[in-house]
PDB file of C-alpha atoms and ligand atoms in Angstrom:
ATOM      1  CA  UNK X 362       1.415 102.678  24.562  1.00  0.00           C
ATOM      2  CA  UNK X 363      -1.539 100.703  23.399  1.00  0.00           C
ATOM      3  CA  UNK X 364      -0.300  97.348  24.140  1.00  0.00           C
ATOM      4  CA  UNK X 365      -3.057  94.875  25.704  1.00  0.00           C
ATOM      5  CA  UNK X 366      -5.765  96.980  24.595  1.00  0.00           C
ATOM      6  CA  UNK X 367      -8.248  95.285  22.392  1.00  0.00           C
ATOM      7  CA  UNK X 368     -12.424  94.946  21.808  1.00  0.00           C
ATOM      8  CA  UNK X 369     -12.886  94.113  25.197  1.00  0.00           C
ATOM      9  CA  UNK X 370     -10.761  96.555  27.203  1.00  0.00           C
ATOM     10  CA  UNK X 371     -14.050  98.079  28.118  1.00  0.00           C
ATOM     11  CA  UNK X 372     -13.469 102.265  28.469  1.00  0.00           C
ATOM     12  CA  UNK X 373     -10.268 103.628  27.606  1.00  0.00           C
ATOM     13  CA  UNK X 374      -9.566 107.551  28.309  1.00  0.00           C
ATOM     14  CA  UNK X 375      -6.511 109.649  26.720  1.00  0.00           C
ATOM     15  CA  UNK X 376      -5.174 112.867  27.940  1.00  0.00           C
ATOM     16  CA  UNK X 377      -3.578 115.307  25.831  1.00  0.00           C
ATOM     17  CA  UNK X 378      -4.429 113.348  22.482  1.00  0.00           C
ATOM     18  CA  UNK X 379      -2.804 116.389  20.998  1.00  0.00           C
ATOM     19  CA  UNK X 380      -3.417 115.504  16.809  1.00  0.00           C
ATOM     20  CA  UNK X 381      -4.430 112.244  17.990  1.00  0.00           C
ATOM     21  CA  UNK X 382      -1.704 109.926  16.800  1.00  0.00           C
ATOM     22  CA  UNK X 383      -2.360 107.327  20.010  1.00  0.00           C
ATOM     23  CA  UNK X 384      -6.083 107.930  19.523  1.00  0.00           C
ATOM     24  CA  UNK X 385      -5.794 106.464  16.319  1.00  0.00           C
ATOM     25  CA  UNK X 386      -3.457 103.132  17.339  1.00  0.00           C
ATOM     26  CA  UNK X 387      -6.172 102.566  20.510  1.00  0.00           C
ATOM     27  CA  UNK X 388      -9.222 102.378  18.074  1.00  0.00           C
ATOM     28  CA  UNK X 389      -6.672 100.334  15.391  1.00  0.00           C
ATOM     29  CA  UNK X 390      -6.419  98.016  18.775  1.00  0.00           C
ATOM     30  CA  UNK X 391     -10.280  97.506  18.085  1.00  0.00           C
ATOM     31  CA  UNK X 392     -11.542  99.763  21.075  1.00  0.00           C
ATOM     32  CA  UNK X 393     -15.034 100.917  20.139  1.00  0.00           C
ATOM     33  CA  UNK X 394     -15.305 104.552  19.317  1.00  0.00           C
ATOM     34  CA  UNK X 395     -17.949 104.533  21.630  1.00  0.00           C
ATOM     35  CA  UNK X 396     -15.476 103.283  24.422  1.00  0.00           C
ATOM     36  CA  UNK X 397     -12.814 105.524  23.970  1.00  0.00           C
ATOM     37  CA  UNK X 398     -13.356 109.427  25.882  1.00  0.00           C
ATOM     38  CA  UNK X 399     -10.257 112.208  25.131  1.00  0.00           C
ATOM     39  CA  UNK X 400      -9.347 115.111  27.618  1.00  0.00           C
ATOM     40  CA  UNK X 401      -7.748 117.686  25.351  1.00  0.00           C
ATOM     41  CA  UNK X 402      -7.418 121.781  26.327  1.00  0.00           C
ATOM     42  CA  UNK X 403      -6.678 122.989  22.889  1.00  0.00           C
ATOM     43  CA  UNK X 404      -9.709 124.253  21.020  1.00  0.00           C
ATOM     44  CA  UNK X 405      -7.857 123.903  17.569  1.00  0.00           C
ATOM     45  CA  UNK X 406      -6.692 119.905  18.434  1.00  0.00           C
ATOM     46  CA  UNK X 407     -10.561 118.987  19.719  1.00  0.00           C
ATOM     47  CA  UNK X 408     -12.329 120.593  16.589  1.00  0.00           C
ATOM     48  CA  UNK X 409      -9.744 118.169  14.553  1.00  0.00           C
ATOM     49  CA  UNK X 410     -10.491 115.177  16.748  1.00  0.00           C
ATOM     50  CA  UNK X 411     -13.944 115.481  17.037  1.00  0.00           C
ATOM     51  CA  UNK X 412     -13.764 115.591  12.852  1.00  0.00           C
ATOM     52  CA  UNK X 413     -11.294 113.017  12.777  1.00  0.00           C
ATOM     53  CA  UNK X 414     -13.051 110.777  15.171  1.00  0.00           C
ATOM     54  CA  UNK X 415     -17.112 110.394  14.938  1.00  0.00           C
ATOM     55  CA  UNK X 416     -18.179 108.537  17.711  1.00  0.00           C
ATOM     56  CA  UNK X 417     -15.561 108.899  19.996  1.00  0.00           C
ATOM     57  CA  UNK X 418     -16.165 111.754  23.133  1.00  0.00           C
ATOM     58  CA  UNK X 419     -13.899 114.893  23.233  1.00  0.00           C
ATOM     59  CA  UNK X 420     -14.072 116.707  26.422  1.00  0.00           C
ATOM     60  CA  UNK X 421     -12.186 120.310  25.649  1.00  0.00           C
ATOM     61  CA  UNK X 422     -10.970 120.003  29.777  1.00  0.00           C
ATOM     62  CA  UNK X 423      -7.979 119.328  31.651  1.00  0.00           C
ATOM     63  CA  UNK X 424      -6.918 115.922  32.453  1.00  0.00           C
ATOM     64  CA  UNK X 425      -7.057 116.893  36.298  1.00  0.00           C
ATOM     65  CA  UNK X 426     -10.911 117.465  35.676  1.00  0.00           C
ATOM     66  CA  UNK X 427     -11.802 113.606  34.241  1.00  0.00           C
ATOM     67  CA  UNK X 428     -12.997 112.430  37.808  1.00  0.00           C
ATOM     68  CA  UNK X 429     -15.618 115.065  37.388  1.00  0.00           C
ATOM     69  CA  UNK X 430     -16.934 114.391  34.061  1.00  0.00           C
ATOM     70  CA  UNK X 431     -16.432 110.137  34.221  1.00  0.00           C
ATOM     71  CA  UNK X 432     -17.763 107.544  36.509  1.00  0.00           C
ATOM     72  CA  UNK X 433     -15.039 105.210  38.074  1.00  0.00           C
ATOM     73  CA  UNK X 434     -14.429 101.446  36.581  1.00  0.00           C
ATOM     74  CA  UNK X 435     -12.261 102.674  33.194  1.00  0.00           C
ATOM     75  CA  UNK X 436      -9.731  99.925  31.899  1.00  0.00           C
ATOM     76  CA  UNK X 437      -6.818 102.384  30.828  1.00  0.00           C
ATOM     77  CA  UNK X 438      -5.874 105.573  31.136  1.00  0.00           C
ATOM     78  CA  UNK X 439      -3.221 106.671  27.726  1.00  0.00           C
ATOM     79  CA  UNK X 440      -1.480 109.954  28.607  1.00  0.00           C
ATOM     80  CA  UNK X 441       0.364 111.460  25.747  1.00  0.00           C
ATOM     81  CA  UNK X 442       0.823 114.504  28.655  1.00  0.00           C
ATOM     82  CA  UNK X 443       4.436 115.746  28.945  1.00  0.00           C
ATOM     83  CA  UNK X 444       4.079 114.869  32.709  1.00  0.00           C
ATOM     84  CA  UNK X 445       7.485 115.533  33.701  1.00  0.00           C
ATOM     85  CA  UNK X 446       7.350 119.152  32.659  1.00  0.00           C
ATOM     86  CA  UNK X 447       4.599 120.343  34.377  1.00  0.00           C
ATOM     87  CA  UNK X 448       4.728 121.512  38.037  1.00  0.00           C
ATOM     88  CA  UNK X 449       4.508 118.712  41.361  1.00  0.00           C
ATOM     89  CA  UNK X 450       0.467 119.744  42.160  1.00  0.00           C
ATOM     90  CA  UNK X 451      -0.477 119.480  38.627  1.00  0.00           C
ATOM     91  CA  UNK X 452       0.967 116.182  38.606  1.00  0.00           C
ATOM     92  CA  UNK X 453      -0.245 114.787  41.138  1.00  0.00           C
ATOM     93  CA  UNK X 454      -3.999 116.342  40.191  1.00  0.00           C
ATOM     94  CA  UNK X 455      -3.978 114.573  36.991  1.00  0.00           C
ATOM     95  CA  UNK X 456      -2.480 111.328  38.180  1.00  0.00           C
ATOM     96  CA  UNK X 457      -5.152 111.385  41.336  1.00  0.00           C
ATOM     97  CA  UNK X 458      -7.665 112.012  38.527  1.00  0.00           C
ATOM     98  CA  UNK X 459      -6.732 109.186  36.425  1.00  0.00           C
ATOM     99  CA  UNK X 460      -6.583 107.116  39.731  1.00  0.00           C
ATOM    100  CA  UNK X 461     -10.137 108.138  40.576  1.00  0.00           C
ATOM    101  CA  UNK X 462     -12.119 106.823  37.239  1.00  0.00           C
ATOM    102  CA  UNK X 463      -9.820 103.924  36.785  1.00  0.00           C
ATOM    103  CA  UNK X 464     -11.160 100.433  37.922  1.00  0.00           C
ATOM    104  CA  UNK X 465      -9.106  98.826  40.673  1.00  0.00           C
ATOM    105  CA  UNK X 466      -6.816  96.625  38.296  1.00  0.00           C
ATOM    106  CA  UNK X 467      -6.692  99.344  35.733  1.00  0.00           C
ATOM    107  CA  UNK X 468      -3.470 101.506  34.541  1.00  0.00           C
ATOM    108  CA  UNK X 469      -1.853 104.374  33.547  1.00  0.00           C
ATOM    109  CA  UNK X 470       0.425 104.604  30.773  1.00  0.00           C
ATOM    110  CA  UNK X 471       3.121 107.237  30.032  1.00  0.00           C
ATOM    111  CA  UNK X 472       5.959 107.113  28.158  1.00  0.00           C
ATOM    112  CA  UNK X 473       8.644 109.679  28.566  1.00  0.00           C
ATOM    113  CA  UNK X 474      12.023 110.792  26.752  1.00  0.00           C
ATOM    114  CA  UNK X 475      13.924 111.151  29.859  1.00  0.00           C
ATOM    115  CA  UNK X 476      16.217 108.372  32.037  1.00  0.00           C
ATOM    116  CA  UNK X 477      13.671 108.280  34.950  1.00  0.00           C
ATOM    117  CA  UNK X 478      10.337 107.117  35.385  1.00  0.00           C
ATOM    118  CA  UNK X 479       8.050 110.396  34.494  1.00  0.00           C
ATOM    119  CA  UNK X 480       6.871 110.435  37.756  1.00  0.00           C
ATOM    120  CA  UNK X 481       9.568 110.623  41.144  1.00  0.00           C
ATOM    121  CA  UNK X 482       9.804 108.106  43.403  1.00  0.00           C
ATOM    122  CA  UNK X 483       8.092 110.119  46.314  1.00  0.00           C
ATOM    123  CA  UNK X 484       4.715 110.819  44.029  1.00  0.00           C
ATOM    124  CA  UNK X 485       4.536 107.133  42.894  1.00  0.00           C
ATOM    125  CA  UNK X 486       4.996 106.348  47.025  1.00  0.00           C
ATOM    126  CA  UNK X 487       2.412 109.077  47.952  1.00  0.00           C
ATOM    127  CA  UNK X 488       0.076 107.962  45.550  1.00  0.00           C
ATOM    128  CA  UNK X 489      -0.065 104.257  46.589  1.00  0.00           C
ATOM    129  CA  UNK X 490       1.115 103.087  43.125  1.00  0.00           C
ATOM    130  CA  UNK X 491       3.645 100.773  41.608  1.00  0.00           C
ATOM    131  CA  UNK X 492       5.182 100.979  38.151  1.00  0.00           C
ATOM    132  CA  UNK X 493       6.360  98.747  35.826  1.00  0.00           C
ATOM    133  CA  UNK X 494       9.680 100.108  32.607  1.00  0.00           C
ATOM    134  CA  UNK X 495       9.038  99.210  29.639  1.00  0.00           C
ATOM    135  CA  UNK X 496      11.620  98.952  27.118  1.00  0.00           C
ATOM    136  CA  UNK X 497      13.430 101.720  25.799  1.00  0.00           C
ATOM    137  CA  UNK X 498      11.998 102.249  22.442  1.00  0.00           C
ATOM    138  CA  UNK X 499      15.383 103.059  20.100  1.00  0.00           C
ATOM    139  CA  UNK X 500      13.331 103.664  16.658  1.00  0.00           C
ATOM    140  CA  UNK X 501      11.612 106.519  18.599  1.00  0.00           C
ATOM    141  CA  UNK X 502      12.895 109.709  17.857  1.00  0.00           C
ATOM    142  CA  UNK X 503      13.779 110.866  20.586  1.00  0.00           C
ATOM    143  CA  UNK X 504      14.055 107.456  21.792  1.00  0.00           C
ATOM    144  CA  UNK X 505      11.507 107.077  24.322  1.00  0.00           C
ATOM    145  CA  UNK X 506      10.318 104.579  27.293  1.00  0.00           C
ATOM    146  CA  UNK X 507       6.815 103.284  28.406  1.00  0.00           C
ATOM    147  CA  UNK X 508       5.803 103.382  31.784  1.00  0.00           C
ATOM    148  CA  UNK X 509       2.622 101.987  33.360  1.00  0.00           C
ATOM    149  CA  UNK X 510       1.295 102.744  36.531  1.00  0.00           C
ATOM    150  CA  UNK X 511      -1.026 100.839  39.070  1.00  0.00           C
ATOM    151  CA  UNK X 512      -2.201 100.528  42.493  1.00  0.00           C
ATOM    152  CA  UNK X 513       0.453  98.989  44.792  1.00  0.00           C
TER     153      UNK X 513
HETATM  154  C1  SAM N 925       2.895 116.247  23.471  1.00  0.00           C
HETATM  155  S1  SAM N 925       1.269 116.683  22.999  1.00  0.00           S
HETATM  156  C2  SAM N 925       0.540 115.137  22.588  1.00  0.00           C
HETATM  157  C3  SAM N 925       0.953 114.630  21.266  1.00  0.00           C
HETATM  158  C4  SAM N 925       0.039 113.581  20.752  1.00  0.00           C
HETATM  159  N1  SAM N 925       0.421 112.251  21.218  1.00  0.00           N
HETATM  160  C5  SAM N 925      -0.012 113.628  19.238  1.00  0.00           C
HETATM  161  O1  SAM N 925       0.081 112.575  18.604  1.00  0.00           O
HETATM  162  O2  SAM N 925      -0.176 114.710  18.680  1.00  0.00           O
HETATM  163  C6  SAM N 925       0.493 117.035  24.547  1.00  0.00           C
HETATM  164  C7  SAM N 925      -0.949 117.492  24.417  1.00  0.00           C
HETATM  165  O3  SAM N 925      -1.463 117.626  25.738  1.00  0.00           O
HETATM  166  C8  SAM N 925      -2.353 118.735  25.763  1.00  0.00           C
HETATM  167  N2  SAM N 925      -2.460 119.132  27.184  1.00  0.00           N
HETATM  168  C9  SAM N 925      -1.550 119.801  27.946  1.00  0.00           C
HETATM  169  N3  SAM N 925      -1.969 119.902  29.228  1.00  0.00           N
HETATM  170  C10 SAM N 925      -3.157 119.246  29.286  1.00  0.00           C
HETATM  171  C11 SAM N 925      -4.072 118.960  30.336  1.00  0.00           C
HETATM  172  N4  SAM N 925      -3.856 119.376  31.596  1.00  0.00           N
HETATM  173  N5  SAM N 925      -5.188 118.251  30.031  1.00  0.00           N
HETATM  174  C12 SAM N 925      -5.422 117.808  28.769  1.00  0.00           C
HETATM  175  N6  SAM N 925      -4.594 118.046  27.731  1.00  0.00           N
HETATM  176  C13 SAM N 925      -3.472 118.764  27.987  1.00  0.00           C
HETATM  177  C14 SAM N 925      -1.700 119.747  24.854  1.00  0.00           C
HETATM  178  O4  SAM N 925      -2.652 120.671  24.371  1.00  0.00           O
HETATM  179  C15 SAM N 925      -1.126 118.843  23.748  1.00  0.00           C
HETATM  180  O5  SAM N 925      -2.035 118.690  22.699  1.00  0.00           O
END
């Protein structure tokens, strides 16, 4: 998920941090806390991350929302999100979203735990993007893939 990402990424944003597992391999990467922003709606994870991680900026707010609160030109966007599972317009809000602050050679990554890509064919067409599979990641359990997302 955090592959590529290093000192010099520039701004990295997370949705759905959730306990903040990825949060803490990005800043392991070498991202500065000062770099790195989290969208996160539940009050009990933020309190922890904003504990757990002085410096970096917790936004208690919906993914969908980051193109309100964050100037465009961010390097990646991490999504821990279980994207497949939420309904078609929320999708697409928070994947518009992402598109909207990220620069114009920036991603999205999301891994998911099912056989397709965790978004279908007709968003990824719809929203101008391209995606490249990572590999299925056995030692995952369940095993998962990594997807990431750019402008076609
Ligand atoms: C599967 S958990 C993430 C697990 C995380 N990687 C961890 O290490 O704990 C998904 C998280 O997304 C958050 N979430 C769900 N919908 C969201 C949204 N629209 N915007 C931001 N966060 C959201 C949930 O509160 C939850 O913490």
């Amino acid at each position: 998920m955090t592959l590529g990402l290093g000192p010099g990424s520039g701004r990295v944003v997370e949705f759905g941090p959730g306990t903040g597992r990825f949060t803490e391999a990005i800043l392991a990467r070498g991202v500065p806390a000062a770099n790195l922003t989290l969208f996160e709606l539940d009050e009990e994870f933020v309190a922890h991350l904003r504990q757990k991680f002085p410096g970096v900026t917790v936004h208690q707010a919906g993914a969908e929302t980051a193109d309100r609160l964050l100037d465009p030109g961010v390097h990646t966007v991490i999504s821990g999100l279980p994207l497949l599972s939420m309904p078609t317009a929320v999708r697409e809000a928070i994947v518009g979203a992402a598109f909207r602050i990220l620069g114009p050679r920036g991603s999205y990554v999301q891994f998911t735990y099912g056989p397709r890509p965790p978004l279908p064919p007709d968003q990824i067409e719809s929203l101008g993007l391209r995606v490249n599979r990572g590999h299925k990641i056995w030692a995952n359990l369940p095993p998962a893939r990594v997807y990431r997302f750019r402008r076609a």
